[in-house]
Amino acid sequence: MAKQADAQADKYAATDAGHTGERLPPCEPCEALAATLNRHLRAGLCRDERRVEDLFQALALSVKEQLLDDWRATRNADNDYGRRQVAYLSLEFLMGRTLGNALLNLDLTDEARRCLTEHAVALETVEEAEHDAGLGNGGLGRLAACFLDSCASMDLAVTGYGIRYEYGMFAQKIVDGFQIERPDRWLKDGNPWEVRQAQRALTVPFFGHTESYVDRNGRRHMQWVGTQDVLAVPHDMPVPGYRNGRINTLRLWKAEATDDFDLEEFNQGDYAEAVARKNLAEQITMVLYPNDASENGKELRLRQQYFLSSASLQDLLRRYVRRFGEDFSHFARHNVVQLNDTHPAIAVPELMRLLMDVYCLEWDQAWEITCHTMAYTNHTLLPEALERWSVRTLGHILPRIMEIIFEINARYLDSVAHHWPGDGHKLAAMSIIEEGPEPQVRMAYLAIVASFSVNGVAALHTRLLKDGLFRDFYALWPERFNNKTNGVTPRRWLAHCNPRLAALLDSRLGSGWKSDLSLLSGLNAFCGDRDFIHAWREVKQANKQALAELVSRECQVQFDTAMLFDVQVKRIHEYKRQLLNILHVIHLYQKILAGDTEHMVPRCVLIGGKAAPGYAMAKLIIKLAGNVAHMVNSDPLVTPWLRFAFLPNYNVSAMERICPGTDLSEQISTAGKEASGTGNMKFMMNGALTIGTLDGANIEMMEEVGEDNFFLFGLSADEVAATKRDYRPQEFIQRSPALKAVLGLIKSGHFSLLEPGIFEPLVQAIESPWDQWMLAADFDAYCQAQHRANELYRNPERWAACSIRNTAASGRFSSDVTIANYRDEIWKGA
Ligand SMILES: *Cc1c(COP(=O)(O)O)cnc(C)c1O
């Protein structure tokens, strides 16, 4: 076997090195994988012992080699522009690990498993040696990753454009209950998946100033001169479709210094200083800003946004010109740029600049092209997340771009004035430039003005955009607004992360559900089938065991799989109301201490998530969770009924273990604040029941599964808005003995004996009439919903039937469905 593999490897290597331009000879997949694996192991090591990390590197390189031909073929086919090309621009791609997903999509899992038996290692062990690619904060970045999988699997010509951050999302440690951030050096062992394309590098200008000049034909143009240029070097990651031969590309840009930097300084003898200055250019792609749902008002962030936008658009224009020459009249028919949130909105004036200053188009033609190319997805209603850049900063870093924004605004305000004659307030309210002592550019408005499509990410969110935040724009251009409810890929979030359930589904439904998740509705036929319910419960039990092992290892808390697993994992934010969850844990704790445990179902509560490093309240919520967990878990009277853990460093790989082992999914944001959510969908797909508010996609989930299979509670978005006008939390507290007791226990210092008063800010926030998140208003309803969950769980068969119905109803939340809607309604012709 080994000898045969070596012969294969030699043949393969010879063909590869020969650059004959021929296709590699077809070979049995297993032989090819085993052979390349051994070749990479030999080539990559100069010692005898091999670690699991080495096996991972070698296997990843081997899998990459397997897909190179298809990758090239995909690229060549797409370069013909047989259909519209989509560029998905996103500052974040939260990819997680690649190996397991690539093996699944390429149908190589069994082959890889067999190859590894020779090395006496389980595939799962090798998979766990891969470092997560954490190039995103949370839901928005993970959505981009799910979309890439769906686009490739649906055979769409979609390229992801992002930034190759040297340091991704920080690693979270918990020390004495406090969050500590550690840098995430995900590239330290190299990235076996990426292909560096130095020959395709582009330059991106910064600083300098603008000048006008008149060309030979007497036409006036602007030029941006005296710039400091930064090189954008593509690093391509393969995105294999599900068993369809398509390999799409995620192109991540790395900033590097140009070679001709500061010649002046060289010549003046400051050689070493000039070389050292190279670092300034490379800073641009050094680190991901770790703020979720709030703006990053730092100059470096603006530079990242422009760097991504400019490099990606130059790449699109270069490809187009290579195929069609400089006739741009069909550019928009062949290209669409989808902006993932407001972050890359600077692409609007950048496309104008490139078309006018580089390709010499007139304003009107450039504007026509831009407006038919750009499409904008909004992800949040929180005002603190709406990006604005001061005119001063933007004008200093990107002077030519600032000029173009002023011109866009002037022309657009003419049309506003035409629509609302004589309404000065409308002009000021809708202007891209917000006037004031420090004038600001409203980036979201810039995106709307130049986009043919503006979409929200769940039905409620889109309605709130139309009625609230973007009401005036909706009045002006109603045809631009549309909804695209988020989804998650069933390959990673069911087939890969839950192999036990996947096998059970295959046995009853066949395997078609992996590319048509609506087939899961076939499960409804089994809700009354005793054997099936039994098998379903065994799967859940095994998955709970795996989750319990993770919690034991990471939190030193023992979860018992006979108890109800109640889980809330997501970024820590006040609007997501982890605090409400903790108040309920304290409420149960008090009931247990009072001996009030009749009919109580024993439960294990898990909370996990990262707080933005500058977000003091979020960090304090983590601290409270830790302190409450300590009191709960160290009291032997309590632990038979309740256990509570905070899981450090929540990320994609952790979620792959968490969602299959969860009974009850917490989706309890203040209604109207969570644009969609996607964690909610991962849990539902894996058979968790949801306790949740009428927020984001929860509403659509409940419509699909029916209110009887969902623990709904709390104010609706409209009720939140109405209550806000005259909110009196004290009245809710006085009316609720349970809430009064919980707040009393926190205030008594029970959870902060050695740290007196530290939780004061949390209690004050709940008691404040300005509490936007309305914890006090929803607390009793939440406890009642938790009680309903408790009652249902007492009947395990009925719970399992509801669990089956949740998975059965989750088909609509496949990102394949979402992407089909983008394709049909926005990316027409893709
Ligand atoms: C799915 C996912 C999210 C989004 O979760 P929400 O509950 O929708 O906020 C965030 N982080 C990770 C790692 C995820 O996998």
Coordinates of N, CA and C in Angstrom, one line a residue, residues 123-282:
L123 N -9.7 11.2 12.7 CA -9.9 12.5 11.9 C -10.3 13.6 12.8
E124 N -11.2 13.4 13.7 CA -11.7 14.5 14.6 C -10.5 15.1 15.4
T125 N -9.5 14.3 15.8 CA -8.4 14.8 16.5 C -7.6 15.7 15.6
V126 N -7.4 15.3 14.3 CA -6.7 16.2 13.4 C -7.4 17.4 13.1
E127 N -8.8 17.3 13.0 CA -9.6 18.5 12.7 C -9.4 19.6 13.8
E128 N -9.3 19.0 15.1 CA -9.2 20.0 16.2 C -7.9 20.7 16.3
A129 N -6.9 20.2 15.5 CA -5.6 20.9 15.5 C -5.6 22.1 14.7
E130 N -6.7 22.3 13.9 CA -6.8 23.5 13.1 C -7.2 24.7 13.9
H131 N -6.5 25.8 13.7 CA -6.9 27.1 14.4 C -8.1 27.7 13.7
D132 N -9.1 28.2 14.5 CA -10.2 28.9 13.8 C -9.7 30.2 13.1
A133 N -10.2 30.4 11.9 CA -10.0 31.7 11.2 C -11.1 32.6 11.8
G134 N -10.7 33.4 12.8 CA -11.7 34.3 13.5 C -11.7 35.7 13.0
L135 N -11.9 35.8 11.7 CA -11.8 37.1 11.0 C -13.1 37.9 11.1
G136 N -13.8 37.8 12.2 CA -15.1 38.5 12.4 C -15.5 38.5 13.9
N137 N -16.5 39.3 14.2 CA -16.9 39.5 15.5 C -18.0 38.5 16.0
G138 N -18.9 38.3 15.1 CA -20.1 37.5 15.5 C -21.0 37.2 14.3
G139 N -22.3 37.5 14.5 CA -23.3 37.1 13.5 C -23.0 37.6 12.1
L140 N -22.6 38.9 12.0 CA -22.4 39.5 10.7 C -21.3 38.8 9.9
G141 N -20.2 38.5 10.6 CA -19.1 37.8 9.9 C -19.4 36.3 9.6
R142 N -20.2 35.7 10.6 CA -20.5 34.3 10.3 C -21.5 34.2 9.2
L143 N -22.4 35.2 9.0 CA -23.3 35.2 7.9 C -22.6 35.2 6.6
A144 N -21.5 36.0 6.5 CA -20.7 36.1 5.3 C -20.1 34.7 5.0
A145 N -19.7 34.0 6.0 CA -19.1 32.7 5.8 C -20.2 31.7 5.4
C146 N -21.4 31.7 6.0 CA -22.4 30.8 5.5 C -22.8 31.1 4.1
F147 N -22.9 32.4 3.7 CA -23.3 32.8 2.4 C -22.3 32.2 1.4
L148 N -21.0 32.3 1.7 CA -20.0 31.8 0.8 C -20.2 30.3 0.5
D149 N -20.5 29.6 1.6 CA -20.8 28.1 1.4 C -22.0 27.9 0.5
S150 N -23.1 28.7 0.8 CA -24.3 28.5 0.0 C -24.1 28.9 -1.5
C151 N -23.4 30.0 -1.7 CA -23.2 30.5 -3.1 C -22.4 29.4 -3.9
A152 N -21.4 28.9 -3.3 CA -20.6 27.9 -4.0 C -21.5 26.6 -4.2
S153 N -22.2 26.2 -3.2 CA -23.0 25.0 -3.4 C -24.2 25.2 -4.3
M154 N -24.6 26.5 -4.6 CA -25.7 26.7 -5.5 C -25.1 27.1 -6.9
D155 N -23.8 26.9 -7.1 CA -23.1 27.2 -8.3 C -23.2 28.6 -8.8
L156 N -23.1 29.5 -7.9 CA -23.1 31.0 -8.2 C -21.7 31.5 -8.3
A157 N -21.4 32.4 -9.2 CA -20.1 33.0 -9.4 C -20.0 34.2 -8.4
V158 N -19.7 33.8 -7.1 CA -19.6 34.9 -6.1 C -18.2 34.8 -5.5
T159 N -17.6 36.0 -5.4 CA -16.2 36.1 -4.8 C -16.4 36.9 -3.5
G160 N -15.9 36.3 -2.4 CA -15.9 37.0 -1.1 C -14.6 37.9 -1.1
Y161 N -14.8 39.2 -0.7 CA -13.6 40.1 -0.6 C -13.5 40.5 0.8
G162 N -12.4 40.3 1.5 CA -12.2 40.7 2.9 C -10.8 41.0 3.2
I163 N -10.5 41.1 4.4 CA -9.1 41.5 4.9 C -8.5 40.4 5.6
R164 N -7.2 40.2 5.3 CA -6.5 39.1 5.9 C -5.8 39.7 7.2
Y165 N -6.6 39.8 8.3 CA -6.1 40.3 9.5 C -5.0 39.4 10.1
E166 N -3.9 40.0 10.5 CA -2.9 39.2 11.1 C -3.4 38.6 12.4
Y167 N -4.1 39.5 13.1 CA -4.7 39.1 14.4 C -6.2 39.2 14.3
G168 N -6.9 38.0 14.4 CA -8.4 38.0 14.3 C -9.0 38.3 15.6
M169 N -10.2 37.9 15.8 CA -10.9 38.2 17.1 C -10.1 37.7 18.3
F170 N -10.0 38.5 19.3 CA -9.1 38.2 20.4 C -9.6 36.8 21.1
A171 N -8.6 36.2 21.7 CA -9.0 35.0 22.5 C -9.4 35.5 23.9
Q172 N -10.5 35.0 24.4 CA -11.0 35.4 25.7 C -10.5 34.4 26.8
K173 N -9.9 35.0 27.8 CA -9.6 34.2 29.0 C -10.4 34.8 30.2
I174 N -10.7 34.0 31.2 CA -11.4 34.5 32.3 C -10.5 34.3 33.5
V175 N -10.1 35.5 34.2 CA -9.2 35.4 35.3 C -10.0 36.1 36.5
D176 N -10.2 35.4 37.6 CA -11.0 35.9 38.7 C -12.4 36.3 38.3
G177 N -12.9 35.7 37.2 CA -14.2 36.1 36.7 C -14.2 37.3 35.7
F178 N -13.1 37.9 35.6 CA -13.0 39.0 34.6 C -12.5 38.6 33.3
Q179 N -13.0 39.2 32.2 CA -12.5 38.9 30.8 C -11.1 39.5 30.6
I180 N -10.2 38.7 30.1 CA -8.9 39.2 29.7 C -8.8 38.9 28.2
E181 N -8.3 39.9 27.4 CA -8.2 39.6 26.0 C -6.7 39.2 25.7
R182 N -6.6 38.2 24.9 CA -5.3 37.7 24.4 C -5.2 37.8 22.9
P183 N -4.1 38.2 22.3 CA -4.1 38.3 20.9 C -4.2 37.0 20.2
D184 N -4.9 36.9 19.1 CA -5.1 35.7 18.4 C -4.2 35.6 17.2
R185 N -3.1 34.9 17.4 CA -2.1 34.8 16.3 C -2.4 33.6 15.5
W186 N -3.5 33.6 14.7 CA -4.0 32.5 14.0 C -3.1 32.0 12.9
L187 N -2.2 32.9 12.4 CA -1.3 32.6 11.3 C 0.1 32.1 11.7
K188 N 0.2 31.9 13.0 CA 1.6 31.6 13.5 C 2.2 30.3 13.0
D189 N 1.4 29.3 12.7 CA 1.9 28.1 12.1 C 1.7 28.1 10.6
G190 N 1.4 29.2 10.0 CA 1.1 29.3 8.6 C -0.4 28.9 8.3
N191 N -0.9 29.3 7.1 CA -2.2 29.0 6.8 C -2.2 28.1 5.5
P192 N -2.4 26.8 5.7 CA -2.2 25.8 4.6 C -3.2 26.1 3.4
W193 N -4.3 26.7 3.7 CA -5.4 26.9 2.7 C -5.1 28.0 1.8
E194 N -4.4 29.0 2.2 CA -4.3 30.2 1.4 C -3.3 30.1 0.2
V195 N -3.6 30.8 -0.9 CA -2.6 30.9 -2.0 C -2.3 32.4 -2.1
R196 N -1.1 32.7 -1.9 CA -0.6 34.1 -2.0 C -0.5 34.5 -3.5
Q197 N -1.1 35.5 -4.0 CA -1.0 35.9 -5.4 C -0.3 37.2 -5.5
A198 N 1.0 37.2 -5.3 CA 1.8 38.4 -5.3 C 1.7 39.1 -6.7
Q199 N 1.6 38.3 -7.7 CA 1.6 38.9 -9.1 C 0.3 39.7 -9.3
R200 N -0.7 39.5 -8.5 CA -1.9 40.2 -8.7 C -2.1 41.4 -7.7
A201 N -1.0 41.8 -7.1 CA -1.1 42.9 -6.1 C -1.5 44.2 -6.8
L202 N -2.2 45.0 -6.0 CA -2.7 46.3 -6.5 C -2.2 47.4 -5.5
T203 N -2.3 48.7 -6.0 CA -1.9 49.7 -5.0 C -3.1 50.6 -4.6
V204 N -3.1 51.0 -3.4 CA -4.2 51.8 -2.8 C -3.6 53.1 -2.3
P205 N -4.1 54.2 -2.7 CA -3.6 55.5 -2.3 C -4.2 56.0 -1.0
F206 N -3.4 56.8 -0.3 CA -3.8 57.5 0.9 C -3.2 58.9 1.0
F207 N -3.8 59.8 1.7 CA -3.3 61.1 1.9 C -3.1 61.9 0.6
G208 N -2.1 62.8 0.5 CA -1.9 63.6 -0.7 C -2.9 64.6 -0.8
H209 N -3.0 65.1 -2.1 CA -4.0 66.2 -2.4 C -4.5 66.0 -3.8
T210 N -5.5 66.9 -4.2 CA -6.1 66.7 -5.5 C -5.7 68.0 -6.3
E211 N -5.6 67.8 -7.6 CA -5.3 68.8 -8.6 C -6.2 68.6 -9.8
S212 N -6.5 69.7 -10.5 CA -7.2 69.5 -11.7 C -6.3 69.8 -12.9
Y213 N -6.5 69.1 -14.0 CA -5.7 69.4 -15.2 C -6.6 69.3 -16.4
V214 N -6.2 69.8 -17.5 CA -7.0 69.8 -18.8 C -6.2 68.9 -19.7
D215 N -7.0 67.9 -20.3 CA -6.3 66.9 -21.2 C -6.2 67.5 -22.6
R216 N -5.7 66.8 -23.5 CA -5.4 67.2 -24.9 C -6.7 67.7 -25.6
N217 N -7.8 67.1 -25.2 CA -9.1 67.4 -25.8 C -9.8 68.5 -25.1
G218 N -9.1 69.1 -24.2 CA -9.7 70.3 -23.5 C -10.7 69.9 -22.4
R219 N -10.7 68.6 -22.0 CA -11.5 68.2 -20.9 C -10.8 68.3 -19.6
R220 N -11.6 68.8 -18.6 CA -11.0 68.9 -17.3 C -11.1 67.6 -16.5
H221 N -10.1 67.2 -15.8 CA -10.1 66.0 -14.9 C -9.5 66.4 -13.6
M222 N -9.8 65.5 -12.6 CA -9.1 65.7 -11.3 C -8.1 64.6 -11.2
Q223 N -7.0 64.9 -10.5 CA -6.1 63.8 -10.2 C -5.7 63.9 -8.7
W224 N -5.4 62.8 -8.2 CA -5.1 62.7 -6.7 C -3.6 62.4 -6.7
V225 N -2.8 63.4 -6.2 CA -1.3 63.3 -6.3 C -0.7 63.4 -4.9
G226 N 0.6 63.1 -4.9 CA 1.4 63.1 -3.6 C 0.9 62.1 -2.6
T227 N 0.3 61.0 -3.1 CA -0.2 60.0 -2.2 C 0.8 59.1 -1.6
Q228 N 0.5 58.5 -0.5 CA 1.3 57.4 0.1 C 0.6 56.1 -0.3
D229 N 1.2 55.3 -1.1 CA 0.6 54.1 -1.7 C 0.9 52.9 -0.8
V230 N -0.1 52.1 -0.7 CA 0.1 50.8 0.0 C -0.3 49.7 -0.9
L231 N 0.5 48.6 -0.9 CA 0.3 47.5 -1.8 C -0.8 46.6 -1.1
A232 N -1.7 46.1 -2.0 CA -2.7 45.2 -1.5 C -2.4 43.8 -2.2
V233 N -2.0 42.8 -1.4 CA -1.6 41.5 -1.9 C -2.7 40.5 -1.6
P234 N -3.3 39.9 -2.7 CA -4.4 38.9 -2.5 C -3.8 37.6 -1.9
H235 N -4.6 37.1 -0.9 CA -4.4 35.8 -0.4 C -5.7 35.0 -0.5
D236 N -5.7 34.1 -1.4 CA -7.0 33.4 -1.8 C -7.2 32.2 -1.0
M237 N -8.4 32.0 -0.5 CA -8.9 30.8 0.2 C -9.9 30.1 -0.7
P238 N -9.8 28.8 -0.9 CA -10.8 28.1 -1.6 C -12.1 27.9 -0.9
V239 N -13.2 28.0 -1.6 CA -14.6 27.8 -1.0 C -15.3 26.8 -1.9
P240 N -15.1 25.5 -1.5 CA -15.7 24.4 -2.3 C -17.2 24.3 -2.1
G241 N -17.9 24.2 -3.2 CA -19.4 23.9 -3.2 C -19.6 22.5 -2.7
Y242 N -20.9 22.2 -2.4 CA -21.2 20.9 -1.9 C -21.3 19.9 -3.1
R243 N -20.3 19.2 -3.3 CA -20.2 18.1 -4.3 C -20.7 18.5 -5.7
N244 N -20.3 19.7 -6.1 CA -20.7 20.1 -7.4 C -19.5 20.6 -8.3
G245 N -18.3 20.4 -7.8 CA -17.1 20.8 -8.7 C -16.8 22.3 -8.7
R246 N -17.7 23.1 -8.1 CA -17.3 24.5 -8.1 C -16.4 24.8 -6.9
I247 N -15.4 25.6 -7.1 CA -14.6 26.1 -6.0 C -14.5 27.6 -6.2
N248 N -15.3 28.3 -5.4 CA -15.2 29.8 -5.4 C -14.0 30.3 -4.6
T249 N -13.9 31.6 -4.5 CA -12.7 32.2 -3.9 C -13.1 33.2 -2.8
L250 N -12.4 33.1 -1.7 CA -12.5 34.2 -0.7 C -11.1 34.9 -0.8
R251 N -11.2 36.1 -1.3 CA -9.9 36.8 -1.6 C -9.7 37.8 -0.4
L252 N -8.6 37.5 0.4 CA -8.3 38.4 1.5 C -7.1 39.2 1.2
W253 N -7.2 40.5 1.4 CA -6.1 41.4 1.1 C -5.2 41.7 2.3
K254 N -3.9 41.6 2.0 CA -2.9 41.9 3.0 C -2.2 43.2 2.6
A255 N -2.0 44.1 3.5 CA -1.3 45.4 3.2 C 0.2 45.2 3.3
E256 N 0.9 45.7 2.3 CA 2.3 45.6 2.4 C 2.9 46.9 1.8
A257 N 4.1 47.2 2.2 CA 4.7 48.5 1.7 C 5.1 48.3 0.2
T258 N 4.9 49.4 -0.6 CA 5.4 49.3 -1.9 C 7.0 49.4 -1.9
D259 N 7.6 49.0 -3.0 CA 9.1 49.0 -3.0 C 9.7 50.4 -3.1
D260 N 8.9 51.3 -3.7 CA 9.5 52.6 -4.0 C 9.0 53.6 -2.9
F261 N 8.9 53.1 -1.7 CA 8.5 54.0 -0.6 C 9.7 55.0 -0.3
D262 N 9.4 56.2 0.0 CA 10.3 57.2 0.5 C 11.7 57.1 -0.1
L263 N 11.8 57.1 -1.4 CA 13.1 57.2 -2.1 C 13.9 58.3 -1.6
E264 N 13.2 59.4 -1.4 CA 13.8 60.7 -0.9 C 14.7 60.4 0.3
E265 N 14.0 59.7 1.3 CA 14.7 59.4 2.5 C 15.9 58.5 2.3
F266 N 15.7 57.5 1.5 CA 16.8 56.6 1.1 C 18.0 57.4 0.8
N267 N 17.8 58.3 -0.2 CA 18.9 59.1 -0.8 C 19.5 60.0 0.2
Q268 N 18.7 60.4 1.2 CA 19.3 61.3 2.2 C 20.1 60.5 3.3
G269 N 20.2 59.2 3.1 CA 21.0 58.5 4.0 C 20.2 57.9 5.2
D270 N 18.9 58.1 5.2 CA 18.1 57.6 6.3 C 17.6 56.2 5.9
Y271 N 18.5 55.4 5.4 CA 18.1 54.1 4.9 C 17.3 53.2 5.9
A272 N 17.9 53.0 7.1 CA 17.3 52.1 8.1 C 15.9 52.7 8.5
E273 N 15.8 54.0 8.7 CA 14.5 54.6 9.1 C 13.5 54.4 8.0
A274 N 13.9 54.6 6.7 CA 13.0 54.4 5.6 C 12.4 53.0 5.6
V275 N 13.3 52.0 5.8 CA 12.9 50.6 5.7 C 11.9 50.3 6.9
A276 N 12.3 50.9 8.1 CA 11.5 50.6 9.2 C 10.1 51.2 9.0
R277 N 9.9 52.3 8.3 CA 8.6 52.9 8.0 C 7.7 52.0 7.2
K278 N 8.3 50.9 6.6 CA 7.4 50.0 5.9 C 6.3 49.5 6.8
N279 N 6.6 49.4 8.1 CA 5.6 48.9 9.1 C 4.3 49.6 9.0
L280 N 4.4 50.9 8.8 CA 3.2 51.8 8.8 C 2.2 51.2 7.8
A281 N 2.6 50.9 6.6 CA 1.7 50.3 5.6 C 1.1 49.0 6.1
E282 N 1.9 48.2 6.7 CA 1.4 46.9 7.1 C 0.5 46.9 8.3

